[in-house]
Amino acid sequence: TYPPPKACATLVSHSDNLVLFGGWTHTAPYPLHQVWRVFNQIHIYNTTTNRWTQITTPTTCPPMAGHSATVHGDVMVVFGGVQKQICDGPFVSTSDVWTLDLKSYKWQKQVTSTDPPPPRYGHSQIPIDKDHLLIMGGCGGPNMLYTDIWLLKMINGPGGLWEWQKMDVRCKENSAPQIAFHPACKVGSQVVVMSKSHKSRSSPASLPNLLRAPSHAFGCPPLMMG
């Protein structure tokens, strides 16, 4: 079963599979006044058989888009995004953490410490090792772009208490001016972020200016975890 066309989903690798989760799409233009749709479907693409399969999970999580996901062992960890928590309610950004066991395909809402990052979407999630990941930047809504960095400690495993720690960022003058809706990845002991140049920071957010603004790579210093 092919996945439907959509945007702002996550795609992660596990064994011979690519795991596609969530995302949103516009509905058809008719009938009028339809709301956009958000998904919580899991589709697996097997790179060996060249086939898509939709997975029916024994437990579910809310439909979401603009979230982030990384794989740690046999567990996919999902953070944040835009969710519709009740059927007729509005879409809201969240700071929830969900886990998906990639063997049983069972969802579980993860318990975390009481001081999580502010709700957001469009952020980056960087796997550090089996028990740690970073959340970088994102957007909390109109005029709410974040440049903060958070460490999630997953030492107690799924079901145990995971702890958030806000990281102190040094040399902020050399940091990427915007780390929302921009790609980031770990290279060695650094995280490389693609962002607008510092010169374009004060430029009007029009399409011509965005096209003229060059992209630059910014490297965060080596990661230090206490």
Short mmCIF file of N, CA and C in Angstrom, two decimals, residues 20-127:
data_model
loop_
_atom_site.label_atom_id
_atom_site.label_comp_id
_atom_site.label_asym_id
_atom_site.label_seq_id
_atom_site.Cartn_x
_atom_site.Cartn_y
_atom_site.Cartn_z
N LEU A 20 8.12 5.58 7.47
CA LEU A 20 7.49 6.86 7.18
C LEU A 20 6.32 7.06 8.14
N PHE A 21 6.32 8.21 8.84
CA PHE A 21 5.28 8.44 9.85
C PHE A 21 4.75 9.86 9.77
N GLY A 22 3.42 9.98 9.94
CA GLY A 22 2.78 11.27 10.11
C GLY A 22 2.75 12.10 8.84
N GLY A 23 2.64 13.42 9.02
CA GLY A 23 2.58 14.36 7.91
C GLY A 23 1.19 14.93 7.72
N TRP A 24 1.09 15.87 6.79
CA TRP A 24 -0.20 16.51 6.52
C TRP A 24 -0.37 16.72 5.02
N THR A 25 -1.61 16.95 4.62
CA THR A 25 -1.91 17.23 3.22
C THR A 25 -3.13 18.12 3.13
N HIS A 26 -3.19 18.89 2.04
CA HIS A 26 -4.42 19.62 1.73
C HIS A 26 -5.46 18.64 1.21
N THR A 27 -6.70 18.92 1.53
CA THR A 27 -7.78 18.11 1.00
C THR A 27 -8.13 18.58 -0.41
N ALA A 28 -9.01 17.86 -1.06
CA ALA A 28 -9.45 18.24 -2.39
C ALA A 28 -10.17 19.59 -2.35
N PRO A 29 -10.12 20.36 -3.45
CA PRO A 29 -10.75 21.69 -3.43
C PRO A 29 -12.27 21.65 -3.29
N TYR A 30 -12.87 20.52 -3.59
CA TYR A 30 -14.33 20.40 -3.46
C TYR A 30 -14.65 19.14 -2.66
N PRO A 31 -15.64 19.19 -1.76
CA PRO A 31 -16.45 20.36 -1.42
C PRO A 31 -15.63 21.42 -0.69
N LEU A 32 -16.16 22.63 -0.65
CA LEU A 32 -15.44 23.76 -0.09
C LEU A 32 -15.32 23.66 1.43
N HIS A 33 -14.38 24.45 1.96
CA HIS A 33 -14.22 24.64 3.41
C HIS A 33 -13.79 23.35 4.12
N GLN A 34 -13.02 22.52 3.47
CA GLN A 34 -12.47 21.36 4.15
C GLN A 34 -11.18 21.76 4.87
N VAL A 35 -10.93 21.17 6.02
CA VAL A 35 -9.70 21.44 6.75
C VAL A 35 -8.59 20.54 6.23
N TRP A 36 -7.33 20.94 6.48
CA TRP A 36 -6.23 20.09 6.06
C TRP A 36 -6.16 18.86 6.96
N ARG A 37 -5.62 17.80 6.43
CA ARG A 37 -5.64 16.51 7.11
C ARG A 37 -4.26 16.17 7.65
N VAL A 38 -4.23 15.63 8.86
CA VAL A 38 -2.99 15.20 9.51
C VAL A 38 -3.06 13.69 9.72
N PHE A 39 -1.91 13.02 9.53
CA PHE A 39 -1.88 11.55 9.54
C PHE A 39 -1.16 11.01 10.78
N ASN A 40 -1.53 9.79 11.17
CA ASN A 40 -0.73 9.03 12.14
C ASN A 40 -0.42 7.63 11.59
N GLN A 41 -0.42 7.51 10.28
CA GLN A 41 -0.15 6.23 9.65
C GLN A 41 1.35 5.90 9.67
N ILE A 42 1.64 4.61 9.73
CA ILE A 42 2.99 4.09 9.59
C ILE A 42 3.07 3.32 8.28
N HIS A 43 3.98 3.73 7.41
CA HIS A 43 4.26 2.99 6.18
C HIS A 43 5.72 2.54 6.21
N ILE A 44 5.95 1.30 5.85
CA ILE A 44 7.29 0.72 5.83
C ILE A 44 7.69 0.46 4.38
N TYR A 45 8.85 0.99 4.00
CA TYR A 45 9.41 0.67 2.68
C TYR A 45 10.59 -0.26 2.88
N ASN A 46 10.48 -1.48 2.35
CA ASN A 46 11.57 -2.45 2.46
C ASN A 46 12.51 -2.28 1.27
N THR A 47 13.76 -1.97 1.56
CA THR A 47 14.72 -1.69 0.49
C THR A 47 15.16 -2.95 -0.24
N THR A 48 14.92 -4.11 0.35
CA THR A 48 15.29 -5.37 -0.30
C THR A 48 14.22 -5.82 -1.29
N THR A 49 12.96 -5.76 -0.87
CA THR A 49 11.86 -6.21 -1.73
C THR A 49 11.28 -5.09 -2.59
N ASN A 50 11.68 -3.84 -2.29
CA ASN A 50 11.18 -2.69 -3.05
C ASN A 50 9.66 -2.58 -2.96
N ARG A 51 9.15 -2.73 -1.71
CA ARG A 51 7.70 -2.71 -1.52
C ARG A 51 7.33 -1.84 -0.32
N TRP A 52 6.18 -1.16 -0.44
CA TRP A 52 5.59 -0.42 0.66
C TRP A 52 4.56 -1.30 1.38
N THR A 53 4.50 -1.15 2.71
CA THR A 53 3.49 -1.84 3.51
C THR A 53 2.96 -0.88 4.56
N GLN A 54 1.64 -0.78 4.69
CA GLN A 54 1.06 0.01 5.77
C GLN A 54 0.89 -0.88 6.99
N ILE A 55 1.35 -0.38 8.13
CA ILE A 55 1.34 -1.15 9.37
C ILE A 55 0.12 -0.78 10.21
N THR A 56 -0.58 -1.80 10.68
CA THR A 56 -1.65 -1.59 11.65
C THR A 56 -1.07 -1.79 13.04
N THR A 57 -1.07 -0.75 13.84
CA THR A 57 -0.44 -0.81 15.16
C THR A 57 -1.46 -1.18 16.23
N PRO A 58 -1.06 -1.97 17.25
CA PRO A 58 -2.01 -2.34 18.31
C PRO A 58 -2.40 -1.17 19.20
N THR A 59 -1.55 -0.15 19.27
CA THR A 59 -1.88 1.09 20.00
C THR A 59 -1.63 2.25 19.05
N THR A 60 -2.19 3.41 19.35
CA THR A 60 -2.08 4.54 18.44
C THR A 60 -1.51 5.76 19.15
N CYS A 61 -1.09 6.72 18.35
CA CYS A 61 -0.69 8.03 18.85
C CYS A 61 -1.48 9.07 18.07
N PRO A 62 -1.49 10.33 18.50
CA PRO A 62 -2.26 11.34 17.76
C PRO A 62 -1.69 11.57 16.36
N PRO A 63 -2.53 11.91 15.40
CA PRO A 63 -2.02 12.36 14.11
C PRO A 63 -1.15 13.61 14.31
N MET A 64 -0.05 13.70 13.58
CA MET A 64 0.85 14.83 13.78
C MET A 64 1.65 15.13 12.52
N ALA A 65 2.16 16.35 12.46
CA ALA A 65 3.00 16.80 11.35
C ALA A 65 4.00 17.81 11.90
N GLY A 66 5.12 17.98 11.20
CA GLY A 66 6.13 18.91 11.66
C GLY A 66 6.87 18.43 12.88
N HIS A 67 6.72 17.16 13.23
CA HIS A 67 7.40 16.55 14.36
C HIS A 67 8.81 16.14 13.94
N SER A 68 9.50 15.43 14.83
CA SER A 68 10.82 14.90 14.51
C SER A 68 10.90 13.47 15.01
N ALA A 69 11.83 12.69 14.45
CA ALA A 69 11.96 11.29 14.84
C ALA A 69 13.38 10.81 14.62
N THR A 70 13.86 9.98 15.52
CA THR A 70 15.14 9.29 15.38
C THR A 70 14.98 7.87 15.89
N VAL A 71 15.89 7.00 15.48
CA VAL A 71 15.85 5.59 15.90
C VAL A 71 16.99 5.34 16.87
N HIS A 72 16.64 4.68 17.98
CA HIS A 72 17.62 4.32 19.01
C HIS A 72 17.42 2.84 19.32
N GLY A 73 18.32 2.01 18.78
CA GLY A 73 18.13 0.57 18.90
C GLY A 73 16.94 0.14 18.07
N ASP A 74 15.95 -0.47 18.73
CA ASP A 74 14.73 -0.90 18.05
C ASP A 74 13.54 0.00 18.39
N VAL A 75 13.83 1.24 18.79
CA VAL A 75 12.77 2.17 19.21
C VAL A 75 12.88 3.45 18.39
N MET A 76 11.76 3.89 17.82
CA MET A 76 11.68 5.19 17.18
C MET A 76 11.15 6.19 18.20
N VAL A 77 11.88 7.27 18.41
CA VAL A 77 11.50 8.31 19.36
C VAL A 77 10.99 9.52 18.58
N VAL A 78 9.78 9.96 18.89
CA VAL A 78 9.12 11.06 18.19
C VAL A 78 8.90 12.20 19.17
N PHE A 79 9.21 13.42 18.74
CA PHE A 79 9.03 14.59 19.62
C PHE A 79 8.28 15.70 18.89
N GLY A 80 7.39 16.37 19.65
CA GLY A 80 6.79 17.62 19.21
C GLY A 80 5.87 17.48 18.01
N GLY A 81 5.79 18.56 17.25
CA GLY A 81 4.94 18.61 16.07
C GLY A 81 3.61 19.28 16.35
N VAL A 82 2.79 19.33 15.32
CA VAL A 82 1.44 19.88 15.40
C VAL A 82 0.47 18.71 15.46
N GLN A 83 -0.42 18.74 16.44
CA GLN A 83 -1.37 17.65 16.64
C GLN A 83 -2.79 18.21 16.71
N LYS A 84 -3.74 17.34 16.41
CA LYS A 84 -5.14 17.63 16.68
C LYS A 84 -5.57 16.66 17.75
N GLN A 85 -5.61 17.13 19.00
CA GLN A 85 -5.75 16.23 20.13
C GLN A 85 -7.19 15.78 20.36
N ILE A 86 -8.16 16.55 19.89
CA ILE A 86 -9.55 16.11 19.93
C ILE A 86 -10.14 16.30 18.54
N CYS A 87 -11.15 15.52 18.23
CA CYS A 87 -11.65 15.43 16.85
C CYS A 87 -12.04 16.79 16.28
N ASP A 88 -12.79 17.59 17.04
CA ASP A 88 -13.29 18.86 16.54
C ASP A 88 -12.49 20.05 17.05
N GLY A 89 -11.34 19.79 17.67
CA GLY A 89 -10.56 20.86 18.25
C GLY A 89 -9.56 21.45 17.27
N PRO A 90 -8.84 22.48 17.71
CA PRO A 90 -7.85 23.12 16.84
C PRO A 90 -6.55 22.31 16.80
N PHE A 91 -5.71 22.64 15.83
CA PHE A 91 -4.37 22.07 15.79
C PHE A 91 -3.48 22.87 16.74
N VAL A 92 -2.70 22.17 17.54
CA VAL A 92 -1.82 22.82 18.51
C VAL A 92 -0.44 22.19 18.43
N SER A 93 0.59 22.99 18.73
CA SER A 93 1.93 22.44 18.82
C SER A 93 2.10 21.78 20.19
N THR A 94 3.03 20.85 20.28
CA THR A 94 3.16 20.05 21.49
C THR A 94 4.63 19.78 21.80
N SER A 95 4.89 19.38 23.03
CA SER A 95 6.23 18.93 23.42
C SER A 95 6.19 17.49 23.91
N ASP A 96 5.19 16.74 23.48
CA ASP A 96 5.06 15.34 23.88
C ASP A 96 6.16 14.49 23.24
N VAL A 97 6.51 13.42 23.94
CA VAL A 97 7.44 12.42 23.41
C VAL A 97 6.69 11.10 23.29
N TRP A 98 6.76 10.49 22.11
CA TRP A 98 6.16 9.19 21.86
C TRP A 98 7.23 8.22 21.40
N THR A 99 7.06 6.95 21.74
CA THR A 99 7.98 5.92 21.27
C THR A 99 7.20 4.86 20.50
N LEU A 100 7.85 4.32 19.48
CA LEU A 100 7.28 3.21 18.70
C LEU A 100 8.28 2.07 18.71
N ASP A 101 7.87 0.93 19.28
CA ASP A 101 8.69 -0.27 19.24
C ASP A 101 8.68 -0.81 17.81
N LEU A 102 9.83 -0.85 17.17
CA LEU A 102 9.90 -1.21 15.76
C LEU A 102 9.87 -2.72 15.52
N LYS A 103 9.70 -3.49 16.58
CA LYS A 103 9.48 -4.93 16.44
C LYS A 103 8.00 -5.28 16.63
N SER A 104 7.38 -4.70 17.66
CA SER A 104 5.96 -4.98 17.91
C SER A 104 5.05 -3.91 17.32
N TYR A 105 5.63 -2.77 16.90
CA TYR A 105 4.88 -1.61 16.39
C TYR A 105 3.84 -1.13 17.41
N LYS A 106 4.24 -1.12 18.66
CA LYS A 106 3.36 -0.63 19.72
C LYS A 106 3.80 0.79 20.11
N TRP A 107 2.82 1.71 20.10
CA TRP A 107 3.07 3.09 20.50
C TRP A 107 2.97 3.22 22.02
N GLN A 108 3.75 4.15 22.57
CA GLN A 108 3.67 4.46 24.00
C GLN A 108 4.03 5.92 24.20
N LYS A 109 3.21 6.64 24.98
CA LYS A 109 3.55 8.01 25.33
C LYS A 109 4.57 7.98 26.45
N GLN A 110 5.70 8.62 26.22
CA GLN A 110 6.82 8.53 27.14
C GLN A 110 6.70 9.55 28.27
N VAL A 111 7.01 9.10 29.48
CA VAL A 111 7.03 9.99 30.65
C VAL A 111 8.37 10.71 30.69
N THR A 112 8.33 12.04 30.80
CA THR A 112 9.56 12.83 30.88
C THR A 112 9.51 13.73 32.10
N SER A 113 10.64 14.37 32.38
CA SER A 113 10.73 15.29 33.52
C SER A 113 9.78 16.46 33.32
N THR A 114 9.52 17.17 34.40
CA THR A 114 8.45 18.18 34.42
C THR A 114 8.85 19.51 33.80
N ASP A 115 10.05 19.64 33.26
CA ASP A 115 10.49 20.90 32.66
C ASP A 115 10.93 20.64 31.22
N PRO A 116 9.96 20.32 30.32
CA PRO A 116 10.32 20.00 28.93
C PRO A 116 10.53 21.27 28.12
N PRO A 117 11.01 21.13 26.89
CA PRO A 117 11.08 22.29 26.00
C PRO A 117 9.69 22.84 25.71
N PRO A 118 9.59 24.12 25.36
CA PRO A 118 8.28 24.65 24.95
C PRO A 118 7.75 23.90 23.73
N PRO A 119 6.44 23.79 23.58
CA PRO A 119 5.88 23.11 22.40
C PRO A 119 6.40 23.73 21.12
N ARG A 120 6.62 22.87 20.09
CA ARG A 120 7.21 23.38 18.85
C ARG A 120 7.02 22.40 17.71
N TYR A 121 7.29 22.90 16.51
CA TYR A 121 7.33 22.08 15.30
C TYR A 121 8.40 22.68 14.39
N GLY A 122 8.78 21.93 13.36
CA GLY A 122 9.80 22.43 12.44
C GLY A 122 11.20 22.46 13.03
N HIS A 123 11.45 21.69 14.07
CA HIS A 123 12.74 21.64 14.74
C HIS A 123 13.60 20.52 14.16
N SER A 124 14.81 20.39 14.68
CA SER A 124 15.70 19.29 14.30
C SER A 124 15.90 18.37 15.50
N GLN A 125 15.99 17.08 15.23
CA GLN A 125 16.25 16.08 16.27
C GLN A 125 17.49 15.30 15.87
N ILE A 126 18.50 15.33 16.72
CA ILE A 126 19.81 14.76 16.40
C ILE A 126 20.10 13.59 17.34
N PRO A 127 20.28 12.38 16.82
CA PRO A 127 20.66 11.27 17.69
C PRO A 127 22.14 11.38 18.07
#
